[in-house]
Amino acid sequence: MAQPIIEFKNVAMQYGETEVLKSIDLEIEQGKFYTLLGSSGSGKTTILRLMAGFLTPTGGDILFNGERINDVPPERRRINTVFQNYALFPNMNVAENVSFGMALKGKSKTEMKAKVAEMLDLVKLSGYEDREISELSGGQQQRVAIARALANEPEVLLLDEPLSALDYKLRKTMQYELRAIQQRLGITFVFVTHDQEEALAMSDWIFVMNDGKILQNGTPVDIYDEPINHFVAEFIGESNIVPGVMRKDYLVSFAGKDFENVDGGMRPNEPVEVVLRPEDLDLVPIDEGKLVVTIDTESFRGDYYEITAHDDDNNHWQIQATNQAEIGKRYGMYFDPEDIHIMRLNESEAAFDARLEQYDEES
Amino acid sequence: MRKQNTNAFTVLYYAWIILFVILPVLLLLFESFKNINGQFTLGNYRSFFESGTYLRMTFNSVFFAIVVTLITLLISYPMAFIMSRLKHAQFWLLLVILPTWVNLLLKAYAFIGLFAKQGTVNDFLTFIGIGPQQLMFTNTAFITVAAYIEIPFMIMPIFNSLVEIDQSLINAARDLGATQAQTMRKVVIPLSMNGVRAGIQAVFIPTLSLFMITRLIGGNRVITLGTAIEEHFLVTQNWGMGATIGIVLIVAMVITMYLTRDRKQGGK
């Protein structure tokens, strides 16, 4: 396997008594788009600051291309940051901001001018060289911040919730553009966000964080389809989580019935949590359904109806349906065996991965 | 109803401005064109610009004000910078502000106690074997005391401008490859220039017209424009000449304000 570009080994961070990060291990490979996903206070920004060099870990080692960089100051790391509030220098214009890093390195005027033009072109702001920062909109400032960080030719670009201040449409556009820029330049992006949609849309690899720990890491599809626990399932997308019992391999019981499923490797009759995504549930005539539910509420969301219902066991279900349903009426609810995802209680990520692999080989 | 209230307040405001700002300046201007016998003349201005004494005084005032402002700035900037990085910054700022609540004369008298022949400083100099020195009534003493009095007025605006600088700008500079010294030079100092300008205005202009200190500490050896105005109004009773110097002082202040104005950043 290729040498990881950034590696955290057992990294811990404490402020006085407060433990912000607890023994973080992670590997960042060259040329991929990584996302640190978590709510505020989960430690994701702390990881970014450790990578950038604004913080020194209180435990463990941070490696860059295999070399320990715990004590290397930020100006000597080939890592640049796009800050949450953009942090553009208000006393300089756009070109001066973008060439700030190059000017420090003593690059020639012509070289800087060419690079500034190239970078502004990359972020679609050609011709904005002489604008003052105060004349730019939030979205344009965002682009200048990206151009400024990239003009330094970093090996890794860190992005600290850069899209959170933009409106919905602009955010969507920037998501595509950031992804395109990353693929065009082929450098590593580490993106921090609390927005799970953003994370799923942009990333090659996601680290889900909570309370100073990485709960799960994997591709967007892995994390969405196979969340390791209740927290991840709730955090990534909408989900229905009901208590159940694993009767034996490939047979789970919940809502008072037994269902065929595709999970295995657990003790017989082990208590588990069952996850069903709202979009995997379909409303059908009662005799075709696997469960019978009564519709409670319905709201129109544009591309689908968000329906809540309860079954005869009084479990509540969220269903995303393309067709309207009648409130108070009883329907059948249908799902495939593959749609049932089983989470064991308190399973570690390593054990979870091992079990999934084992099950993959068997099936 | 509310509208009328606001109007009442604006009337009060205009009355204040007219009575206490515009009228006094006009009176001063009017007075400066009168000679000692109350006749209209340009003689006051002629004698001001023809007499070497007045020009020397003006030069003295400006020179001392520049020296005091520079010394104050050199002490205040690093101090404000360190204070802005401290944990209880507001507490330290309070300590700096506290002396400004004490009357100017009281502070001047305190310095007499320190600088006198048998004062604390000379006691110390004797103790370490240098022997007593003449401290009172020297230029150094005047500059020291003037700088001491003005330092809070320099620290406050600089401190405020430094505190307003977003920490992420400093992080961004470091992130882009600037060392601490480069960050200071390219980001922190340029962004705190507004505070520096305000501080210079707050120190330079009052120092131009300082007069009690020149007497108590400088022993009237340093004659500034402020001293001259006081002499003309209270001692020689030549109000016309005093008013003329006052007008010169006002012009000097306007020039200072103009030079240190907040220029539009960057731009062409």
XYZ file of C-alpha atoms in Angstrom:
631
model
C 0.000 0.000 0.000
C 1.121 3.518 -0.733
C 2.695 5.582 1.985
C -0.018 7.718 3.606
C 0.609 11.445 3.250
C -0.715 12.248 6.720
C -0.874 9.739 9.515
C -2.195 10.179 13.068
C -0.865 7.667 15.569
C -2.690 7.591 18.862
C -3.107 11.365 18.778
C -4.695 12.952 21.840
C -5.483 16.562 22.566
C -6.314 18.003 25.946
C -7.048 21.522 27.100
C -6.406 21.363 30.827
C -8.793 18.692 32.067
C -10.915 18.645 28.929
C -10.150 15.821 26.531
C -10.989 17.042 23.042
C -9.476 14.135 21.148
C -9.065 10.646 22.501
C -6.464 8.481 20.837
C -7.109 9.206 17.169
C -5.630 6.907 14.519
C -6.111 7.828 10.907
C -4.414 7.685 7.542
C -4.813 10.177 4.724
C -3.679 9.033 1.286
C -2.414 11.126 -1.606
C -4.978 12.522 -4.033
C -8.250 11.725 -2.324
C -11.095 13.811 -0.986
C -11.558 13.169 2.733
C -14.307 14.491 4.952
C -14.348 14.773 8.718
C -18.026 14.697 9.594
C -19.425 15.451 13.004
C -21.517 17.868 15.003
C -19.913 20.850 16.670
C -17.665 19.874 19.533
C -16.931 16.465 18.036
C -13.240 17.298 17.576
C -13.223 17.523 13.774
C -11.871 21.069 13.652
C -9.246 20.153 16.252
C -7.962 17.447 13.896
C -7.746 20.029 11.107
C -5.829 22.447 13.330
C -3.440 19.690 14.325
C -2.805 18.953 10.648
C -2.287 22.648 9.867
C 0.047 23.060 12.829
C -1.929 25.599 14.861
C -2.090 23.074 17.673
C 0.464 20.645 19.042
C -0.973 17.304 20.185
C -0.700 16.478 23.873
C -0.183 12.812 23.020
C 0.755 10.595 20.069
C 2.434 11.447 16.776
C 1.452 13.161 13.557
C 3.401 11.994 10.496
C 3.684 13.772 7.151
C 5.108 11.558 4.405
C 6.407 9.328 7.182
C 8.157 12.079 9.126
C 7.049 13.237 12.546
C 5.769 16.824 12.352
C 4.325 17.381 15.838
C 6.499 20.440 16.429
C 6.843 21.774 12.870
C 5.265 25.275 12.748
C 2.447 25.876 10.221
C 4.594 27.981 7.872
C 6.898 25.024 7.270
C 4.197 22.496 6.416
C 3.167 21.886 2.826
C -0.419 22.104 3.944
C -2.722 25.070 3.420
C -6.069 25.933 4.894
C -9.289 27.514 3.667
C -10.737 29.082 6.787
C -14.369 29.025 7.805
C -14.679 32.824 7.710
C -12.272 32.977 4.709
C -9.728 35.080 6.694
C -8.804 37.220 3.701
C -6.496 40.120 4.517
C -8.690 43.241 4.382
C -5.692 45.518 3.815
C -4.812 43.810 0.515
C -6.670 43.395 -2.754
C -7.500 40.086 -4.407
C -4.176 39.687 -6.246
C -2.162 40.589 -3.137
C -4.132 38.087 -1.103
C -3.621 35.291 -3.605
C 0.096 36.027 -4.023
C 0.716 36.465 -0.272
C 2.438 33.111 0.108
C 4.456 33.464 -3.110
C 5.627 36.966 -2.174
C 6.986 35.566 1.089
C 8.943 32.970 -0.846
C 10.427 35.751 -2.976
C 8.918 34.691 -6.300
C 9.352 37.104 -9.203
C 6.629 39.600 -10.177
C 5.902 37.927 -13.517
C 5.759 34.477 -11.985
C 3.341 35.694 -9.318
C 1.158 37.463 -11.844
C 0.876 34.339 -13.972
C 0.048 32.165 -10.979
C -2.551 34.620 -9.651
C -4.240 34.641 -13.072
C -4.130 30.840 -13.212
C -5.605 30.465 -9.718
C -8.344 33.053 -10.287
C -9.200 31.250 -13.503
C -9.430 27.982 -11.573
C -11.975 29.466 -9.166
C -13.752 31.357 -11.988
C -12.829 34.848 -10.857
C -10.643 35.904 -13.788
C -10.138 39.638 -13.960
C -10.840 40.231 -10.277
C -7.164 40.921 -9.469
C -7.576 44.578 -8.487
C -10.805 44.251 -6.527
C -10.812 45.075 -2.847
C -11.951 42.302 -0.506
C -14.761 44.490 0.844
C -16.208 44.728 -2.682
C -16.681 40.956 -2.972
C -19.728 38.882 -2.084
C -19.445 36.011 0.367
C -19.240 33.468 -2.440
C -16.506 35.413 -4.219
C -14.525 35.782 -1.008
C -14.833 32.033 -0.621
C -13.305 31.540 -4.072
C -10.466 33.949 -3.348
C -9.713 32.055 -0.151
C -9.503 28.810 -2.128
C -7.297 30.439 -4.779
C -5.001 31.871 -2.103
C -4.553 28.511 -0.397
C -3.975 26.670 -3.691
C -1.499 29.272 -5.002
C 0.940 27.957 -2.399
C 0.881 24.578 -4.161
C 0.154 22.552 -1.038
C 0.238 18.769 -0.957
C -2.822 18.802 1.254
C -5.603 21.382 1.318
C -7.611 21.669 4.530
C -11.108 23.141 4.335
C -12.782 24.176 7.573
C -16.549 24.244 6.947
C -15.928 26.572 4.015
C -19.452 26.404 2.634
C -21.429 26.903 5.833
C -21.961 30.637 5.305
C -23.240 30.317 1.733
C -26.873 29.999 0.699
C -28.232 26.633 -0.402
C -27.854 27.042 -4.169
C -24.375 28.513 -4.012
C -23.368 25.773 -1.607
C -24.456 23.118 -4.088
C -22.494 24.804 -6.887
C -19.404 25.099 -4.734
C -19.643 21.429 -3.780
C -19.372 20.460 -7.419
C -16.634 22.965 -8.114
C -14.534 21.952 -5.124
C -14.794 18.330 -6.152
C -13.833 19.265 -9.729
C -10.851 21.345 -8.568
C -9.673 18.504 -6.355
C -9.837 15.998 -9.189
C -8.178 18.366 -11.639
C -5.237 19.159 -9.365
C -5.026 15.668 -7.906
C -4.029 16.893 -4.469
C -5.457 15.693 -1.184
C -8.418 17.591 0.288
C -9.443 17.251 3.920
C -12.855 18.779 4.351
C -14.597 19.444 7.645
C -18.369 19.686 7.811
C -21.364 18.982 9.997
C -23.562 18.590 6.916
C -23.979 14.896 6.118
C -25.395 15.569 2.661
C -22.329 17.598 1.768
C -20.079 14.828 3.062
C -21.870 12.128 1.081
C -21.888 14.174 -2.114
C -18.233 15.159 -2.189
C -16.066 12.634 -0.451
C -14.026 9.606 -1.398
C -13.755 8.740 2.238
C -15.613 9.914 5.342
C -14.589 9.902 8.991
C -17.646 10.159 11.228
C -16.689 11.744 14.528
C -18.377 12.195 17.853
C -17.086 13.241 21.242
C -13.407 13.229 20.255
C -13.480 9.796 18.647
C -13.746 8.461 15.116
C -16.835 6.268 15.188
C -16.612 4.935 11.675
C -14.677 5.577 8.502
C -15.348 4.398 5.022
C -16.700 5.351 1.627
C -19.974 7.340 1.593
C -21.870 4.286 0.366
C -20.428 2.017 3.087
C -21.273 4.456 5.820
C -24.758 5.101 4.546
C -25.614 1.470 3.951
C -23.823 -0.057 6.895
C -23.765 2.404 9.794
C -21.931 0.900 12.741
C -24.222 2.144 15.483
C -27.247 4.152 16.456
C -25.356 7.463 16.387
C -23.957 7.052 12.888
C -27.287 5.801 11.541
C -29.091 8.824 12.955
C -26.412 11.254 11.880
C -26.103 10.055 8.299
C -29.476 10.514 6.718
C -32.895 9.670 8.052
C -33.402 6.265 9.529
C -35.885 4.072 11.319
C -34.209 2.282 14.208
C -36.188 -0.381 16.070
C -35.070 -2.915 18.673
C -34.873 -6.512 17.455
C -33.436 -9.934 18.162
C -31.145 -11.915 15.844
C -32.771 -15.365 15.959
C -29.948 -16.967 14.010
C -27.843 -16.067 10.956
C -30.006 -14.441 8.276
C -33.116 -14.341 10.457
C -34.091 -11.317 12.529
C -37.169 -10.622 14.599
C -38.670 -7.175 15.132
C -42.109 -5.624 15.382
C -43.400 -9.000 16.506
C -42.441 -10.871 13.341
C -39.468 -12.785 11.903
C -37.818 -11.513 8.742
C -35.244 -12.949 6.404
C -32.177 -10.756 6.119
C -28.561 -10.890 4.957
C -26.585 -10.354 8.183
C -24.796 -12.986 10.187
C -22.017 -13.700 12.629
C -23.929 -12.984 15.819
C -24.872 -15.087 18.840
C -28.296 -16.804 18.555
C -31.010 -14.592 20.042
C -28.662 -11.650 20.439
C -30.488 -8.348 21.024
C -29.697 -5.895 18.193
C -30.900 -2.688 16.614
C -32.539 -2.845 13.207
C -32.134 0.004 10.732
C -34.430 0.609 7.797
C -33.930 3.706 5.621
C -37.146 5.649 4.848
C -36.469 5.504 1.104
C -36.256 1.687 1.211
C -39.785 1.393 2.570
C -42.733 1.141 0.200
C -46.435 1.403 0.895
C -48.396 -1.431 -0.757
C -51.826 -3.032 -0.353
C -52.145 -4.713 3.063
C -51.872 -8.305 1.810
C -48.615 -7.594 -0.076
C -46.845 -5.916 2.853
C -44.452 -7.439 5.350
C -45.848 -5.229 8.113
C -49.126 -3.400 8.446
C -48.946 0.284 9.358
C -51.401 3.121 10.015
C -50.578 6.500 8.487
C -50.133 9.303 11.047
C -48.890 12.330 9.136
C -47.860 13.275 5.653
C -45.966 16.236 4.302
C -45.028 17.170 0.764
C -41.292 17.669 0.197
C -41.197 18.409 -3.521
C -39.622 15.243 -4.841
C -41.334 12.907 -2.357
C -43.892 12.656 0.433
C -42.565 12.342 3.942
C -44.942 9.996 5.718
C -44.932 8.882 9.332
C -46.805 5.776 10.407
C -47.001 3.269 13.264
C -47.302 -0.498 13.179
C -49.407 -2.735 15.419
C -46.457 -3.062 17.813
C -46.426 0.743 18.151
C -43.054 1.217 16.428
C -42.920 4.486 14.540
C -41.801 4.507 10.912
C -40.710 7.219 8.523
C -41.433 6.472 4.916
C -40.485 8.404 1.812
C -43.090 7.689 -0.832
C -43.604 8.999 -4.319
C -47.378 8.587 -4.047
C -49.718 10.240 -1.639
C -51.260 8.178 1.177
C -54.418 8.714 3.187
C -54.025 9.732 6.808
C -55.558 7.212 9.245
C -55.760 4.480 6.619
C -53.933 1.148 6.987
C -51.359 0.066 4.400
C -48.920 -2.738 3.967
C -45.246 -1.847 4.274
C -42.762 -3.636 2.074
C -38.953 -3.900 2.123
C -36.377 -6.317 0.748
C -34.129 -8.534 2.901
C -31.100 -6.429 1.774
C -32.765 -3.299 3.128
C -32.576 -4.586 6.684
C -29.387 -3.509 8.361
C -28.402 -4.930 11.736
C -26.346 -3.047 14.328
C -24.914 -4.863 17.330
C -24.834 -2.933 20.571
C -21.377 -1.536 21.459
C -19.533 -3.170 18.600
C -16.077 -1.703 17.908
C -15.214 -0.545 14.412
C -12.535 -3.244 14.035
C -14.907 -6.040 15.081
C -17.609 -4.597 12.833
C -15.312 -4.527 9.808
C -14.087 -8.076 10.509
C -17.634 -9.394 10.779
C -18.700 -7.643 7.563
C -15.725 -9.091 5.718
C -16.444 -12.570 7.016
C -20.077 -12.295 5.983
C -19.027 -11.010 2.552
C -16.880 -14.117 1.988
C -19.654 -16.447 3.088
C -22.306 -14.966 0.865
C -44.714 63.021 19.580
C -41.474 61.122 19.215
C -40.527 63.184 16.228
C -40.868 66.339 18.293
C -38.686 64.873 21.017
C -35.937 64.143 18.535
C -36.225 67.668 17.241
C -35.912 69.036 20.771
C -32.728 67.044 21.187
C -31.267 68.256 17.915
C -31.994 71.836 18.913
C -30.118 71.226 22.147
C -27.279 69.702 20.195
C -27.042 72.594 17.750
C -27.249 75.104 20.589
C -24.386 73.345 22.292
C -22.266 73.286 19.169
C -22.944 76.959 18.447
C -22.409 78.164 22.013
C -19.397 76.108 22.935
C -17.638 75.353 19.653
C -18.431 77.767 16.856
C -18.894 80.936 18.900
C -15.656 80.562 20.913
C -13.652 79.910 17.740
C -15.192 82.966 16.061
C -14.494 85.051 19.166
C -10.910 83.804 19.162
C -10.558 84.672 15.478
C -12.124 88.094 16.079
C -9.876 88.737 19.073
C -6.756 87.817 17.120
C -7.308 90.778 14.813
C -7.322 93.291 17.665
C -4.265 94.958 19.105
C -3.768 95.699 22.800
C -5.845 98.889 22.512
C -8.776 97.114 20.871
C -8.175 98.412 17.293
C -8.372 96.122 14.271
C -5.013 95.140 12.885
C -3.068 92.343 11.244
C -0.184 93.254 13.515
C -0.557 90.231 15.751
C -0.038 87.854 12.849
C 2.802 89.980 11.490
C 4.599 89.960 14.807
C 4.004 86.234 15.186
C 5.595 85.370 11.871
C 8.300 88.053 11.987
C 9.488 87.521 15.532
C 12.031 84.747 15.969
C 10.766 84.101 19.487
C 7.293 83.019 18.447
C 8.555 80.898 15.577
C 11.075 79.283 17.901
C 8.256 78.601 20.345
C 6.160 77.046 17.601
C 9.103 74.951 16.537
C 9.692 73.969 20.183
C 6.079 72.961 20.646
C 6.016 70.881 17.499
C 9.418 69.367 18.227
C 8.546 68.368 21.797
C 5.153 67.112 20.732
C 6.810 64.930 18.080
C 9.375 63.578 20.546
C 6.728 62.886 23.178
C 4.449 61.235 20.615
C 7.266 59.044 19.288
C 8.379 57.936 22.745
C 4.777 57.258 23.714
C 4.250 55.251 20.537
C 7.439 53.230 21.033
C 6.384 52.288 24.550
C 2.676 51.877 23.867
C 2.663 49.668 20.764
C 4.589 46.734 22.265
C 2.700 47.169 25.511
C -0.689 47.194 23.777
C 0.394 44.164 21.725
C 1.421 42.160 24.790
C -1.715 43.212 26.651
C -3.935 42.145 23.768
C -2.408 38.650 23.983
C -2.850 38.304 27.748
C -5.596 36.273 29.330
C -7.213 39.033 31.380
C -6.654 41.776 28.808
C -9.522 43.937 30.049
C -8.090 43.925 33.574
C -4.680 45.087 32.366
C -6.339 47.743 30.240
C -8.117 48.980 33.350
C -4.761 49.311 35.112
C -3.544 51.447 32.222
C -6.667 53.589 32.238
C -6.735 54.094 36.023
C -4.083 56.865 36.168
C -6.095 58.962 33.713
C -8.747 59.344 36.421
C -6.237 61.166 38.620
C -5.980 64.901 38.098
C -3.120 66.020 35.872
C -1.745 68.430 38.484
C -1.677 65.759 41.156
C 0.412 63.572 38.870
C 2.736 66.473 38.099
C 3.215 67.129 41.824
C 3.903 63.436 42.376
C 6.720 63.688 39.842
C 8.137 66.694 41.681
C 8.374 64.411 44.707
C 10.213 61.844 42.588
C 12.545 64.163 40.686
C 13.358 66.783 43.371
C 16.865 67.290 44.787
C 15.943 65.160 47.805
C 13.471 63.061 45.831
C 13.156 59.316 45.527
C 15.125 59.050 42.283
C 18.060 61.026 43.634
C 18.003 58.975 46.847
C 18.396 55.893 44.719
C 21.128 57.448 42.561
C 23.015 58.366 45.740
C 22.524 54.851 47.074
C 24.069 53.217 44.001
C 26.933 55.729 44.128
C 26.154 58.017 41.202
C 25.276 60.936 43.461
C 22.371 63.378 43.191
C 21.640 64.885 39.770
C 19.676 67.876 38.585
C 16.469 66.243 37.348
C 13.763 68.834 37.759
C 13.495 71.589 35.173
C 15.264 69.620 32.452
C 13.988 68.719 28.988
C 14.299 65.050 29.900
C 12.065 65.498 32.923
C 9.492 67.363 30.828
C 9.472 64.680 28.134
C 9.322 61.858 30.683
C 6.342 63.317 32.512
C 4.525 64.317 29.339
C 5.028 60.816 27.898
C 3.884 59.235 31.163
C 0.686 61.259 31.119
C -0.078 60.555 27.460
C 0.699 56.819 27.362
C -2.842 55.641 28.271
C -4.293 57.703 25.417
C -1.931 55.976 23.000
C -2.392 52.468 24.405
C -6.192 52.489 24.349
C -6.804 52.980 20.610
C -3.904 50.686 19.649
C -5.097 48.010 22.040
C -8.619 48.217 20.629
C -7.416 47.939 17.046
C -5.232 44.941 17.928
C -8.037 43.143 19.751
C -10.284 43.603 16.730
C -7.882 41.720 14.451
C -9.368 38.315 13.771
C -7.096 35.549 15.068
C -7.840 33.580 11.903
C -6.036 36.285 9.857
C -2.903 35.618 11.870
C -3.407 31.883 11.452
C -3.917 32.407 7.720
C -0.648 34.318 7.409
C 1.240 31.578 9.252
C -0.540 28.946 7.188
C 0.584 30.633 3.965
C 4.213 30.518 5.044
C 4.798 33.697 7.049
C 7.018 33.484 10.098
C 5.896 35.250 13.259
C 7.954 38.329 12.353
C 6.549 38.417 8.799
C 3.005 38.026 10.125
C 3.617 40.969 12.417
C 4.987 43.135 9.616
C 2.532 42.239 6.856
C -0.692 41.667 8.737
C -0.788 42.806 12.356
C 0.893 46.199 12.006
C -0.972 47.284 8.835
C -4.289 46.258 10.386
C -3.587 48.189 13.588
C -2.658 51.423 11.786
C -6.081 52.936 12.499
C -5.396 52.602 16.197
C -1.930 54.095 15.765
C -3.362 57.067 13.876
C -6.017 57.642 16.528
C -3.337 57.370 19.215
C -1.115 59.912 17.481
C -4.014 62.334 17.239
C -4.904 61.796 20.876
C -1.316 62.431 22.007
C 0.240 64.875 19.567
C -2.506 67.501 19.621
C -2.848 67.898 23.419
C 0.945 67.826 23.801
C 1.226 70.812 21.450
C -0.561 72.941 24.001
C 0.618 71.418 27.278
C 1.405 74.215 29.664
C 1.164 73.351 33.365
C 3.749 70.598 32.984
C 6.129 72.941 31.219
C 5.992 75.166 34.251
C 5.956 72.630 37.073
C 8.385 70.098 35.632
C 10.108 72.007 32.839
C 10.530 75.113 35.020
C 9.456 77.341 32.122
C 12.691 76.454 30.339
C 10.665 74.734 27.684
C 8.293 77.400 26.374
C 5.579 75.922 24.201
C 2.664 77.606 22.505
C 0.466 76.590 25.409
C 2.716 78.453 27.826
C 2.740 81.474 25.574
C -1.067 81.604 25.392
C -1.308 81.398 29.152
C 1.244 84.212 29.552
C -0.584 86.500 27.137
C -4.026 85.994 28.602
C -3.132 85.954 32.286
C 0.137 87.864 32.667
C 0.691 90.435 29.883
C -3.084 90.753 29.225
C -2.385 90.974 25.453
C -5.503 88.982 24.451
C -5.052 89.711 20.778
C -1.644 88.081 20.680
C -2.868 85.158 22.809
C -5.775 84.631 20.415
C -3.421 84.727 17.439
C -1.305 81.956 18.928
C -4.503 80.063 19.682
C -5.468 80.289 16.001
C -2.021 79.053 14.982
C -2.474 76.125 17.349
C -5.889 75.284 15.882
C -4.399 75.366 12.374
C -1.616 73.030 13.558
C -4.235 70.632 14.924
C -6.194 70.659 11.683
C -2.998 69.875 9.772
C -2.282 66.973 12.151
C -5.799 65.602 11.748
C -5.431 65.868 7.986
C -2.075 64.075 7.904
C -3.265 61.258 10.157
C -6.721 60.901 8.591
C -8.056 57.457 7.827
C -7.133 57.033 4.211
C -9.220 54.612 2.157
C -7.340 51.332 2.321
C -5.441 50.289 -0.791
C -7.260 51.527 -3.877
C -6.127 54.024 -6.412
